[in-house]
Amino acid sequence: MLTQIRILTKLELCNLYGLNVLRFSKDKKSKQKNMGLMALWIILLVILICYVGGLSYGLIYLGLEDAVPAYLITVSGLLIFFFGMLKAGNIIFQREGYDILCALPLRTGAIAVSRLLKMYVEDLLMALAVLLPGIGVYIWNIRPGTGFYLTVLLGTWIIPLIPMAASILMGTLITGISSRMRHKSLLSAGLSILAVLGILYGSSRLWAVEGDINPEMLKDLSASIMALLEKVYPPAVWLGMAMIRGDIPGALVCVSLSLAVFGAVAATVAFSFQKISQSLQGNFAKHDYRMGKLKADSLLRSLCKRELRRYFSSSIYVTNTIIGPVMGCVLSAALLFSGTDFMEGLLPLPIDMDSIVPFLISGVFCMMTTTATSISMEGKNWWILKSLPLTTKNILDGKILMNLLLLLPFYLLSELFLIVALKPGAGELLWLLLIPAVIILFSCVYGIAVNLRFPVLVWESEVRIVKQSASAMLGGMGGFILAILCAVAVGAVPGEYAAYLKAGICAVIMATTAVLYRSNNRFDICGKVLSHR
């Protein structure tokens, strides 16, 4: 079984982050695209290193050096848990290739363990990206003893285990429950969204409790921070303190605990792997089919319905793109019940919240549009759509319309909350309705434009498209970044000029959207997109 695990793990990791394509592909365009994507990842990594290093230096400058390792471990653990929970079920129980693997003389446990090891490698790289810059700054400024280095070497590789085990357990439960239901994808996405909302609610309650810090705790800020971290993630504090003290026995206890927790979860996943995978492969079929009345429909409505069926057939697609609209409604409801005072307190400068709320809400709505990956999600079935007598405009209009219809109920509910909360006048009401609508429309068209230039039609798992592709990263965050930049610009100008600036921003965004839309419709969707296969 160990040999099977080794071979399967090697196969799972051979094309991690597209490295295999970069090494062996003879397609120059494909290589250039992968090199550009890698350059973008390097830029983001440099930004992360600077941010983590600066944060660690700030803690050390304030005399909070004892909190640095625990803080870094907590941040990396939370990132691993949050992102892992959304993709764990799709990675471990991915349908693509399951029939082929089952036909081979392989143990199902070996298949499950190889996929767990792939997740571990990805999560370890994420943890190292957060941990190493901060630890480097700590070493440069504090000059710790030999025990610190030994405990860091001993404890670094176990940092992903507990948050990864928690995310896998959550993902497996969601996938296991939904696998027995008729509408598997919808139920899985719904359970994932409820889990995310529950985590966010629990986090807000935790911060609310910690906000009532008494004066004695303020005298020792380091103790206050460690108390907060211990409530968020106790193992991070245990391992962090073991590193600070050079406590090798304490680090060994953390290692043993992490291995025990991860081993128990891995055994559970391996035991249930075949049953859940077979349930996911099954389909519910009705045997009372009768020919009904045939109805003709318009071309645009037919394509939109097709996009909706494809969208709701993928739980990872739904979960990754619906979180933004849900959070937009949650944020609007928070403004309704708490007012704008609490948000103004979070900002470093005094800003009129009423003027920037439309941009903030629209930014949350545009955190991940479906159009940014809608072409790539066609995958190997792209030729079916292209074989129909459809123009580029027909195909793209169906994808844009589906995205707009998906966001419409969330947009209306959010606007209702905001109108009741802010009680705007006629002018402010216009901007409250118009600005989010304009930015949402731009984000949908912009997402299509990016996906046309960076399509990925050959993939093994939908996670590769939804979370790890250039289109998801560049196209999915375009509207969010635009909204934040506009909010900063509006917040920086005097109030009497804000209305003129908002009008100019809306005009520029609508003009840019029109140019992008026209450019997309003239795109050689058959030749250029298929050349990226």
Short mmCIF file of C-alpha atoms in Angstrom, two decimals:
data_model
loop_
_atom_site.label_atom_id
_atom_site.label_comp_id
_atom_site.label_asym_id
_atom_site.label_seq_id
_atom_site.Cartn_x
_atom_site.Cartn_y
_atom_site.Cartn_z
CA MET A 1 0.00 0.00 0.00
CA LEU A 2 2.91 2.36 0.69
CA THR A 3 4.12 1.90 -2.88
CA GLN A 4 0.66 2.75 -4.20
CA ILE A 5 0.51 5.86 -2.01
CA ARG A 6 3.94 6.98 -3.22
CA ILE A 7 3.07 6.54 -6.91
CA LEU A 8 -0.37 8.15 -6.63
CA THR A 9 1.01 11.08 -4.62
CA LYS A 10 3.68 11.65 -7.25
CA LEU A 11 0.97 11.72 -9.92
CA GLU A 12 -1.12 14.15 -7.87
CA LEU A 13 1.83 16.51 -7.36
CA CYS A 14 3.49 16.31 -10.77
CA ASN A 15 1.54 19.26 -12.17
CA LEU A 16 1.20 21.29 -8.99
CA TYR A 17 0.59 24.95 -9.94
CA GLY A 18 1.13 24.02 -13.62
CA LEU A 19 4.84 23.25 -13.18
CA ASN A 20 4.67 20.14 -15.35
CA VAL A 21 3.15 22.12 -18.22
CA LEU A 22 5.83 24.77 -17.81
CA ARG A 23 8.60 22.16 -17.91
CA PHE A 24 7.51 19.90 -20.74
CA SER A 25 4.94 21.73 -22.87
CA LYS A 26 6.09 22.56 -26.40
CA ASP A 27 3.31 25.08 -26.90
CA LYS A 28 4.97 28.50 -26.67
CA LYS A 29 1.72 30.30 -25.91
CA SER A 30 0.92 27.90 -23.11
CA LYS A 31 4.40 28.34 -21.66
CA GLN A 32 4.19 32.12 -21.87
CA LYS A 33 0.82 32.07 -20.14
CA ASN A 34 2.13 29.85 -17.34
CA MET A 35 5.23 32.00 -16.95
CA GLY A 36 3.08 35.12 -16.72
CA LEU A 37 0.90 33.45 -14.11
CA MET A 38 3.98 32.38 -12.16
CA ALA A 39 5.32 35.94 -12.30
CA LEU A 40 2.01 37.14 -10.88
CA TRP A 41 2.22 34.58 -8.07
CA ILE A 42 5.76 35.76 -7.31
CA ILE A 43 4.60 39.39 -7.12
CA LEU A 44 1.80 38.42 -4.72
CA LEU A 45 4.27 36.38 -2.68
CA VAL A 46 6.63 39.37 -2.41
CA ILE A 47 3.70 41.55 -1.25
CA LEU A 48 2.78 38.91 1.35
CA ILE A 49 6.39 38.69 2.56
CA CYS A 50 6.59 42.47 2.96
CA TYR A 51 3.26 42.59 4.77
CA VAL A 52 4.04 39.74 7.19
CA GLY A 53 7.57 41.03 7.77
CA GLY A 54 6.30 44.54 8.49
CA LEU A 55 3.62 43.23 10.83
CA SER A 56 6.15 41.12 12.73
CA TYR A 57 8.52 44.08 13.02
CA GLY A 58 5.67 46.22 14.33
CA LEU A 59 4.88 43.68 17.06
CA ILE A 60 8.55 43.48 18.02
CA TYR A 61 8.85 47.29 18.05
CA LEU A 62 5.91 47.46 20.48
CA GLY A 63 7.60 44.93 22.75
CA LEU A 64 5.26 42.08 21.79
CA GLU A 65 7.94 39.76 20.41
CA ASP A 66 6.64 36.82 22.46
CA ALA A 67 3.38 36.93 20.50
CA VAL A 68 4.99 36.80 17.03
CA PRO A 69 5.28 32.99 16.52
CA ALA A 70 1.82 32.29 17.96
CA TYR A 71 0.30 35.08 15.87
CA LEU A 72 1.88 33.80 12.64
CA ILE A 73 0.82 30.21 13.35
CA THR A 74 -2.76 31.35 14.06
CA VAL A 75 -2.98 33.37 10.83
CA SER A 76 -1.64 30.52 8.70
CA GLY A 77 -3.94 28.03 10.44
CA LEU A 78 -7.03 30.16 9.86
CA LEU A 79 -6.14 30.61 6.18
CA ILE A 80 -5.63 26.87 5.74
CA PHE A 81 -8.90 26.04 7.48
CA PHE A 82 -11.03 28.62 5.67
CA PHE A 83 -9.81 27.90 2.15
CA GLY A 84 -9.44 24.17 2.78
CA MET A 85 -13.00 23.79 4.02
CA LEU A 86 -14.39 25.10 0.72
CA LYS A 87 -12.33 22.79 -1.47
CA ALA A 88 -11.60 19.70 0.66
CA GLY A 89 -14.64 17.69 -0.45
CA ASN A 90 -14.05 18.44 -4.14
CA ILE A 91 -10.35 17.52 -3.99
CA ILE A 92 -10.67 14.32 -1.98
CA PHE A 93 -13.84 13.01 -3.66
CA GLN A 94 -13.29 14.47 -7.12
CA ARG A 95 -15.25 12.58 -9.76
CA GLU A 96 -12.82 12.98 -12.66
CA GLY A 97 -10.76 9.83 -13.06
CA TYR A 98 -12.55 7.89 -10.31
CA ASP A 99 -13.82 5.18 -12.70
CA ILE A 100 -10.29 4.68 -14.08
CA LEU A 101 -8.72 4.42 -10.63
CA CYS A 102 -11.38 1.96 -9.43
CA ALA A 103 -10.67 -0.30 -12.41
CA LEU A 104 -7.01 -0.56 -11.38
CA PRO A 105 -5.72 -2.88 -8.62
CA LEU A 106 -5.52 -0.04 -6.12
CA ARG A 107 -6.75 0.24 -2.57
CA THR A 108 -9.28 2.99 -2.01
CA GLY A 109 -7.35 4.02 1.09
CA ALA A 110 -4.25 4.68 -1.03
CA ILE A 111 -6.25 6.93 -3.36
CA ALA A 112 -7.66 8.90 -0.43
CA VAL A 113 -4.28 9.24 1.31
CA SER A 114 -2.57 10.45 -1.88
CA ARG A 115 -5.13 13.22 -2.24
CA LEU A 116 -4.71 14.14 1.42
CA LEU A 117 -0.95 14.39 0.91
CA LYS A 118 -1.47 16.68 -2.06
CA MET A 119 -3.59 18.96 0.13
CA TYR A 120 -0.90 18.81 2.83
CA VAL A 121 1.82 19.97 0.43
CA GLU A 122 -0.30 22.89 -0.79
CA ASP A 123 -1.21 23.88 2.78
CA LEU A 124 2.39 23.57 3.96
CA LEU A 125 3.53 25.96 1.21
CA MET A 126 0.83 28.41 2.31
CA ALA A 127 1.95 28.12 5.95
CA LEU A 128 5.60 28.65 5.01
CA ALA A 129 4.70 31.76 2.99
CA VAL A 130 3.20 33.28 6.13
CA LEU A 131 5.59 31.88 8.74
CA LEU A 132 9.07 32.24 7.25
CA PRO A 133 9.08 36.04 6.67
CA GLY A 134 7.86 36.71 10.21
CA ILE A 135 10.26 34.24 11.77
CA GLY A 136 13.11 35.75 9.74
CA VAL A 137 12.32 39.23 11.11
CA TYR A 138 12.07 37.78 14.62
CA ILE A 139 15.47 36.08 14.34
CA TRP A 140 17.12 39.21 12.93
CA ASN A 141 15.88 41.41 15.79
CA ILE A 142 15.79 39.06 18.81
CA ARG A 143 18.74 36.71 18.14
CA PRO A 144 17.19 33.70 19.96
CA GLY A 145 19.13 30.71 21.26
CA THR A 146 19.68 27.28 19.74
CA GLY A 147 16.52 25.86 21.29
CA PHE A 148 14.40 28.24 19.21
CA TYR A 149 15.84 26.96 15.93
CA LEU A 150 15.36 23.33 16.96
CA THR A 151 11.73 23.83 17.96
CA VAL A 152 11.03 25.78 14.74
CA LEU A 153 12.45 22.94 12.64
CA LEU A 154 10.49 20.45 14.70
CA GLY A 155 7.19 22.31 14.70
CA THR A 156 6.98 24.01 11.29
CA TRP A 157 6.00 20.94 9.31
CA ILE A 158 3.05 20.13 11.64
CA ILE A 159 1.46 23.61 11.47
CA PRO A 160 -0.97 22.65 8.65
CA LEU A 161 -2.08 19.35 10.23
CA ILE A 162 -4.76 20.44 12.74
CA PRO A 163 -6.41 23.18 10.61
CA MET A 164 -6.21 20.86 7.62
CA ALA A 165 -7.80 18.05 9.64
CA ALA A 166 -10.61 20.40 10.72
CA SER A 167 -11.22 21.57 7.14
CA ILE A 168 -11.16 17.99 5.82
CA LEU A 169 -13.58 16.83 8.51
CA MET A 170 -15.93 19.71 7.71
CA GLY A 171 -15.65 19.12 3.96
CA THR A 172 -16.14 15.37 4.35
CA LEU A 173 -19.24 15.84 6.52
CA ILE A 174 -20.73 18.27 4.01
CA THR A 175 -19.93 16.00 1.07
CA GLY A 176 -21.07 12.88 2.93
CA ILE A 177 -24.42 14.39 3.90
CA SER A 178 -25.09 15.82 0.45
CA SER A 179 -24.01 12.63 -1.36
CA ARG A 180 -27.20 10.86 -0.27
CA MET A 181 -29.46 13.64 -1.45
CA ARG A 182 -31.00 14.15 -4.85
CA HIS A 183 -29.61 17.66 -5.42
CA LYS A 184 -26.08 16.97 -4.22
CA SER A 185 -24.38 20.11 -5.50
CA LEU A 186 -27.00 22.53 -4.19
CA LEU A 187 -27.09 20.94 -0.74
CA SER A 188 -23.29 20.82 -0.53
CA ALA A 189 -23.02 24.47 -1.50
CA GLY A 190 -25.73 25.43 0.99
CA LEU A 191 -24.05 23.57 3.84
CA SER A 192 -20.69 25.18 2.96
CA ILE A 193 -22.22 28.67 2.98
CA LEU A 194 -23.91 28.01 6.34
CA ALA A 195 -20.58 26.81 7.75
CA VAL A 196 -18.80 29.96 6.53
CA LEU A 197 -21.51 32.21 7.99
CA GLY A 198 -21.32 30.30 11.27
CA ILE A 199 -17.55 30.81 11.41
CA LEU A 200 -17.88 34.52 10.69
CA TYR A 201 -20.57 34.90 13.32
CA GLY A 202 -18.49 33.06 15.88
CA SER A 203 -15.49 35.26 15.05
CA SER A 204 -17.55 38.44 15.50
CA ARG A 205 -18.81 37.23 18.88
CA LEU A 206 -15.26 36.42 19.92
CA TRP A 207 -14.03 39.89 19.05
CA ALA A 208 -17.02 41.39 20.81
CA VAL A 209 -16.07 39.56 23.99
CA GLU A 210 -12.45 40.58 23.68
CA GLY A 211 -13.45 44.19 23.12
CA ASP A 212 -14.32 44.50 26.86
CA ILE A 213 -10.73 44.34 28.03
CA ASN A 214 -10.24 45.56 31.57
CA PRO A 215 -7.51 48.06 32.55
CA GLU A 216 -5.33 45.39 34.12
CA MET A 217 -5.13 43.54 30.80
CA LEU A 218 -4.19 46.77 29.02
CA LYS A 219 -1.12 46.99 31.23
CA ASP A 220 0.16 43.83 29.64
CA LEU A 221 -0.82 43.99 25.98
CA SER A 222 1.18 40.85 25.19
CA ALA A 223 -0.89 38.84 27.65
CA SER A 224 -4.08 40.25 26.10
CA ILE A 225 -3.01 39.21 22.61
CA MET A 226 -1.99 35.74 23.77
CA ALA A 227 -5.34 35.35 25.55
CA LEU A 228 -7.16 36.25 22.33
CA LEU A 229 -5.04 33.86 20.26
CA GLU A 230 -5.64 31.08 22.76
CA LYS A 231 -9.38 31.51 22.33
CA VAL A 232 -9.06 31.49 18.54
CA TYR A 233 -6.61 28.60 18.17
CA PRO A 234 -5.01 27.17 21.38
CA PRO A 235 -2.46 24.83 19.66
CA ALA A 236 -0.88 27.89 18.01
CA VAL A 237 -0.18 29.42 21.42
CA TRP A 238 1.22 26.14 22.77
CA LEU A 239 3.59 25.71 19.84
CA GLY A 240 4.46 29.42 19.77
CA MET A 241 5.40 29.44 23.45
CA ALA A 242 7.43 26.25 22.97
CA MET A 243 9.38 28.04 20.20
CA ILE A 244 9.97 31.14 22.33
CA ARG A 245 11.23 29.10 25.29
CA GLY A 246 13.14 26.55 23.22
CA ASP A 247 11.00 23.88 24.89
CA ILE A 248 11.70 20.75 22.85
CA PRO A 249 9.53 18.42 25.00
CA GLY A 250 6.65 20.90 24.64
CA ALA A 251 7.16 20.96 20.85
CA LEU A 252 7.13 17.14 20.80
CA VAL A 253 3.79 17.18 22.63
CA CYS A 254 2.41 19.52 19.95
CA VAL A 255 3.78 17.24 17.23
CA SER A 256 2.18 14.18 18.83
CA LEU A 257 -1.17 15.96 19.22
CA SER A 258 -1.17 17.17 15.62
CA LEU A 259 -0.28 13.75 14.24
CA ALA A 260 -2.96 12.08 16.37
CA VAL A 261 -5.69 14.49 15.25
CA PHE A 262 -4.69 14.32 11.59
CA GLY A 263 -4.29 10.53 11.70
CA ALA A 264 -7.79 10.11 13.13
CA VAL A 265 -9.32 12.33 10.47
CA ALA A 266 -7.32 10.67 7.68
CA ALA A 267 -8.48 7.23 8.85
CA THR A 268 -12.09 8.44 8.86
CA VAL A 269 -11.75 9.79 5.33
CA ALA A 270 -10.07 6.60 4.05
CA PHE A 271 -12.80 4.48 5.67
CA SER A 272 -15.66 6.48 4.12
CA PHE A 273 -13.95 7.29 0.80
CA GLN A 274 -15.44 4.52 -1.31
CA LYS A 275 -18.97 4.88 0.06
CA ILE A 276 -19.09 8.66 -0.44
CA SER A 277 -17.47 8.44 -3.89
CA GLN A 278 -19.98 5.86 -5.06
CA SER A 279 -22.86 7.95 -3.71
CA LEU A 280 -21.56 10.97 -5.59
CA GLN A 281 -21.41 8.96 -8.79
CA GLY A 282 -25.03 7.84 -8.47
CA ASN A 283 -27.92 9.62 -10.11
CA PHE A 284 -31.61 9.74 -9.25
CA ALA A 285 -33.81 8.85 -12.20
CA LYS A 286 -37.56 8.92 -12.50
CA HIS A 287 -39.18 6.10 -14.44
CA ASP A 288 -42.54 7.78 -14.97
CA TYR A 289 -41.41 9.98 -17.87
CA ARG A 290 -44.17 11.14 -20.13
CA MET A 291 -44.05 13.25 -23.24
CA GLY A 292 -45.47 16.65 -22.39
CA LYS A 293 -46.15 19.76 -24.34
CA LEU A 294 -43.11 21.08 -26.18
CA LYS A 295 -42.36 24.77 -25.71
CA ALA A 296 -40.27 27.06 -27.86
CA ASP A 297 -38.04 29.57 -26.08
CA SER A 298 -35.87 32.47 -27.10
CA LEU A 299 -32.19 31.92 -27.80
CA LEU A 300 -30.98 34.10 -24.91
CA ARG A 301 -33.30 32.47 -22.37
CA SER A 302 -32.27 29.00 -23.50
CA LEU A 303 -28.57 29.81 -23.14
CA CYS A 304 -29.19 31.44 -19.76
CA LYS A 305 -31.05 28.34 -18.51
CA ARG A 306 -28.20 26.19 -19.75
CA GLU A 307 -25.71 28.33 -17.79
CA LEU A 308 -27.84 28.08 -14.65
CA ARG A 309 -28.00 24.29 -14.90
CA ARG A 310 -24.22 24.12 -15.31
CA TYR A 311 -23.71 26.52 -12.43
CA PHE A 312 -25.88 24.65 -9.93
CA SER A 313 -24.35 21.31 -10.91
CA SER A 314 -21.04 22.27 -9.26
CA SER A 315 -20.94 22.83 -5.51
CA ILE A 316 -17.45 24.41 -5.54
CA TYR A 317 -18.56 26.80 -8.30
CA VAL A 318 -21.64 27.85 -6.33
CA THR A 319 -19.84 28.16 -3.00
CA ASN A 320 -16.96 30.21 -4.35
CA THR A 321 -19.15 32.70 -6.22
CA ILE A 322 -22.15 33.04 -3.90
CA ILE A 323 -20.19 33.96 -0.76
CA GLY A 324 -19.71 37.55 -1.98
CA PRO A 325 -23.42 38.30 -2.53
CA VAL A 326 -24.33 36.61 0.75
CA MET A 327 -21.72 38.69 2.59
CA GLY A 328 -23.04 41.81 0.86
CA CYS A 329 -26.50 41.16 2.32
CA VAL A 330 -24.98 40.38 5.74
CA LEU A 331 -23.00 43.63 5.68
CA SER A 332 -26.10 45.61 4.68
CA ALA A 333 -28.09 43.98 7.48
CA ALA A 334 -25.28 44.83 9.92
CA LEU A 335 -25.54 48.47 8.88
CA LEU A 336 -29.29 48.31 9.42
CA PHE A 337 -29.04 46.97 12.96
CA SER A 338 -25.76 48.58 14.10
CA GLY A 339 -25.56 51.79 12.06
CA THR A 340 -22.47 53.20 10.38
CA ASP A 341 -20.67 54.12 13.61
CA PHE A 342 -19.04 50.72 14.05
CA MET A 343 -17.64 50.79 10.48
CA GLU A 344 -16.35 54.34 10.90
CA GLY A 345 -14.47 53.16 13.98
CA LEU A 346 -12.65 50.56 11.90
CA LEU A 347 -11.29 53.14 9.44
CA PRO A 348 -8.00 54.94 10.17
CA LEU A 349 -9.33 58.32 8.91
CA PRO A 350 -12.63 60.13 9.44
CA ILE A 351 -14.67 59.42 6.31
CA ASP A 352 -18.31 60.01 5.47
CA MET A 353 -19.58 56.44 5.44
CA ASP A 354 -22.79 57.35 3.62
CA SER A 355 -20.78 58.36 0.55
CA ILE A 356 -18.61 55.26 0.33
CA VAL A 357 -21.11 52.58 1.41
CA PRO A 358 -22.33 51.99 -2.20
CA PHE A 359 -18.74 51.26 -3.27
CA LEU A 360 -18.05 48.98 -0.31
CA ILE A 361 -21.22 46.96 -0.89
CA SER A 362 -20.58 46.64 -4.62
CA GLY A 363 -17.00 45.57 -3.91
CA VAL A 364 -18.23 42.72 -1.70
CA PHE A 365 -20.74 41.67 -4.38
CA CYS A 366 -17.96 41.53 -7.00
CA MET A 367 -15.45 39.47 -5.02
CA MET A 368 -15.86 36.51 -7.40
CA THR A 369 -18.09 36.68 -10.48
CA THR A 370 -19.24 33.58 -12.31
CA THR A 371 -18.20 35.04 -15.67
CA ALA A 372 -14.53 35.03 -14.62
CA THR A 373 -14.48 31.24 -14.96
CA SER A 374 -17.61 30.46 -16.99
CA ILE A 375 -15.72 29.67 -20.21
CA SER A 376 -13.10 27.54 -18.47
CA MET A 377 -15.87 25.62 -16.69
CA GLU A 378 -17.04 24.36 -20.09
CA GLY A 379 -13.90 22.23 -20.12
CA LYS A 380 -13.68 19.52 -22.73
CA ASN A 381 -17.33 20.08 -23.66
CA TRP A 382 -16.54 23.49 -25.15
CA TRP A 383 -16.71 22.06 -28.67
CA ILE A 384 -20.42 21.21 -28.15
CA LEU A 385 -21.29 24.86 -27.63
CA LYS A 386 -19.13 25.91 -30.57
CA SER A 387 -20.70 23.34 -32.88
CA LEU A 388 -24.08 25.09 -32.55
CA PRO A 389 -25.02 27.90 -34.95
CA LEU A 390 -24.30 30.61 -32.37
CA THR A 391 -22.32 33.80 -32.54
CA THR A 392 -19.80 34.91 -29.95
CA LYS A 393 -22.30 37.51 -28.74
CA ASN A 394 -24.98 34.86 -28.22
CA ILE A 395 -22.72 32.70 -26.06
CA LEU A 396 -21.31 35.53 -23.96
CA ASP A 397 -24.67 37.23 -23.46
CA GLY A 398 -26.05 34.03 -21.91
CA LYS A 399 -23.16 33.88 -19.43
CA ILE A 400 -23.45 37.56 -18.48
CA LEU A 401 -27.23 37.36 -18.09
CA MET A 402 -26.93 34.33 -15.82
CA ASN A 403 -24.48 36.19 -13.57
CA LEU A 404 -26.74 39.25 -13.39
CA LEU A 405 -29.85 37.16 -12.61
CA LEU A 406 -27.91 35.33 -9.90
CA LEU A 407 -26.93 38.60 -8.22
CA LEU A 408 -30.29 40.35 -8.68
CA PRO A 409 -32.15 39.02 -5.58
CA PHE A 410 -29.12 39.66 -3.34
CA TYR A 411 -28.74 43.15 -4.82
CA LEU A 412 -32.39 44.01 -4.21
CA LEU A 413 -32.34 42.68 -0.64
CA SER A 414 -29.11 44.52 0.13
CA GLU A 415 -30.47 47.77 -1.32
CA LEU A 416 -33.61 47.42 0.79
CA PHE A 417 -31.51 47.06 3.96
CA LEU A 418 -29.34 50.04 3.00
CA ILE A 419 -32.29 52.32 2.21
CA VAL A 420 -33.90 51.57 5.57
CA ALA A 421 -30.56 51.92 7.41
CA LEU A 422 -29.22 55.10 5.76
CA LYS A 423 -32.54 56.86 4.95
CA PRO A 424 -30.93 58.66 1.98
CA GLY A 425 -32.29 61.71 0.22
CA ALA A 426 -33.21 61.69 -3.46
CA GLY A 427 -29.64 62.34 -4.65
CA GLU A 428 -28.01 59.83 -2.33
CA LEU A 429 -30.68 57.26 -3.20
CA LEU A 430 -29.73 57.56 -6.87
CA TRP A 431 -26.06 56.84 -6.11
CA LEU A 432 -27.00 54.05 -3.70
CA LEU A 433 -28.88 52.27 -6.48
CA LEU A 434 -26.73 53.21 -9.48
CA ILE A 435 -23.16 52.72 -8.24
CA PRO A 436 -23.48 49.03 -7.25
CA ALA A 437 -25.42 48.27 -10.45
CA VAL A 438 -22.74 49.90 -12.64
CA ILE A 439 -19.82 48.18 -10.88
CA ILE A 440 -21.58 44.79 -10.88
CA LEU A 441 -22.23 45.06 -14.63
CA PHE A 442 -18.60 46.03 -15.21
CA SER A 443 -17.33 43.09 -13.14
CA CYS A 444 -19.42 40.63 -15.19
CA VAL A 445 -18.15 41.97 -18.52
CA TYR A 446 -14.59 42.29 -17.23
CA GLY A 447 -14.66 38.70 -15.95
CA ILE A 448 -15.61 37.47 -19.43
CA ALA A 449 -12.80 39.56 -20.97
CA VAL A 450 -10.19 38.02 -18.68
CA ASN A 451 -11.46 34.47 -19.13
CA LEU A 452 -11.35 34.87 -22.91
CA ARG A 453 -7.64 35.70 -22.65
CA PHE A 454 -6.78 33.09 -20.00
CA PRO A 455 -9.01 30.07 -20.61
CA VAL A 456 -8.17 26.62 -19.23
CA LEU A 457 -10.23 23.96 -20.98
CA VAL A 458 -8.28 20.89 -19.88
CA TRP A 459 -8.48 20.18 -16.15
CA GLU A 460 -8.97 17.29 -13.76
CA SER A 461 -10.85 19.09 -10.99
CA GLU A 462 -13.12 22.12 -10.90
CA VAL A 463 -11.01 23.42 -7.98
CA ARG A 464 -8.23 24.03 -10.51
CA ILE A 465 -10.49 26.50 -12.36
CA VAL A 466 -12.45 28.11 -9.56
CA LYS A 467 -9.60 28.68 -7.10
CA GLN A 468 -6.23 28.29 -8.83
CA SER A 469 -6.58 29.72 -12.33
CA ALA A 470 -5.41 33.10 -13.60
CA SER A 471 -8.98 33.96 -14.62
CA ALA A 472 -10.31 33.38 -11.11
CA MET A 473 -7.59 35.56 -9.60
CA LEU A 474 -7.52 38.38 -12.17
CA GLY A 475 -11.11 38.38 -13.38
CA GLY A 476 -12.83 37.53 -10.13
CA MET A 477 -11.29 40.41 -8.14
CA GLY A 478 -11.44 43.14 -10.80
CA GLY A 479 -14.73 44.63 -9.62
CA PHE A 480 -13.68 44.41 -5.97
CA ILE A 481 -10.41 46.29 -6.55
CA LEU A 482 -12.18 48.91 -8.69
CA ALA A 483 -14.81 49.49 -5.99
CA ILE A 484 -12.17 49.90 -3.27
CA LEU A 485 -10.17 52.38 -5.36
CA CYS A 486 -13.32 54.39 -6.09
CA ALA A 487 -14.26 54.39 -2.40
CA VAL A 488 -10.82 55.75 -1.50
CA ALA A 489 -11.10 58.46 -4.16
CA VAL A 490 -14.58 59.54 -3.05
CA GLY A 491 -13.61 59.49 0.61
CA ALA A 492 -10.57 61.69 -0.05
CA VAL A 493 -12.42 64.61 -1.72
CA PRO A 494 -14.48 67.25 0.09
CA GLY A 495 -18.19 66.51 0.45
CA GLU A 496 -19.35 69.21 -1.96
CA TYR A 497 -17.37 67.62 -4.81
CA ALA A 498 -18.30 64.00 -4.04
CA ALA A 499 -21.43 64.03 -6.22
CA TYR A 500 -19.49 65.26 -9.26
CA LEU A 501 -16.82 62.63 -8.70
CA LYS A 502 -19.45 59.88 -8.39
CA ALA A 503 -21.03 60.98 -11.65
CA GLY A 504 -17.65 60.96 -13.38
CA ILE A 505 -16.80 57.54 -11.98
CA CYS A 506 -20.11 56.06 -13.15
CA ALA A 507 -19.66 57.56 -16.62
CA VAL A 508 -16.11 56.22 -16.97
CA ILE A 509 -17.09 52.75 -15.73
CA MET A 510 -20.07 52.54 -18.09
CA ALA A 511 -17.95 53.66 -21.04
CA THR A 512 -15.24 51.12 -20.16
CA THR A 513 -17.88 48.40 -19.82
CA ALA A 514 -19.27 49.24 -23.27
CA VAL A 515 -15.79 49.09 -24.83
CA LEU A 516 -15.03 45.75 -23.15
CA TYR A 517 -18.41 44.32 -24.15
CA ARG A 518 -17.88 45.26 -27.80
CA SER A 519 -14.34 43.87 -27.75
CA ASN A 520 -15.54 40.59 -26.23
CA ASN A 521 -18.22 40.13 -28.89
CA ARG A 522 -15.57 40.53 -31.63
CA PHE A 523 -13.26 37.98 -30.03
CA ASP A 524 -12.35 34.95 -32.15
CA ILE A 525 -13.91 32.62 -29.65
CA CYS A 526 -13.39 29.51 -31.76
CA GLY A 527 -9.81 30.01 -32.87
CA LYS A 528 -8.12 31.83 -29.99
CA VAL A 529 -9.90 30.10 -27.11
CA LEU A 530 -9.43 26.63 -28.51
CA SER A 531 -5.74 27.40 -29.11
CA HIS A 532 -5.30 27.57 -25.30
CA ARG A 533 -6.25 23.91 -24.84
#
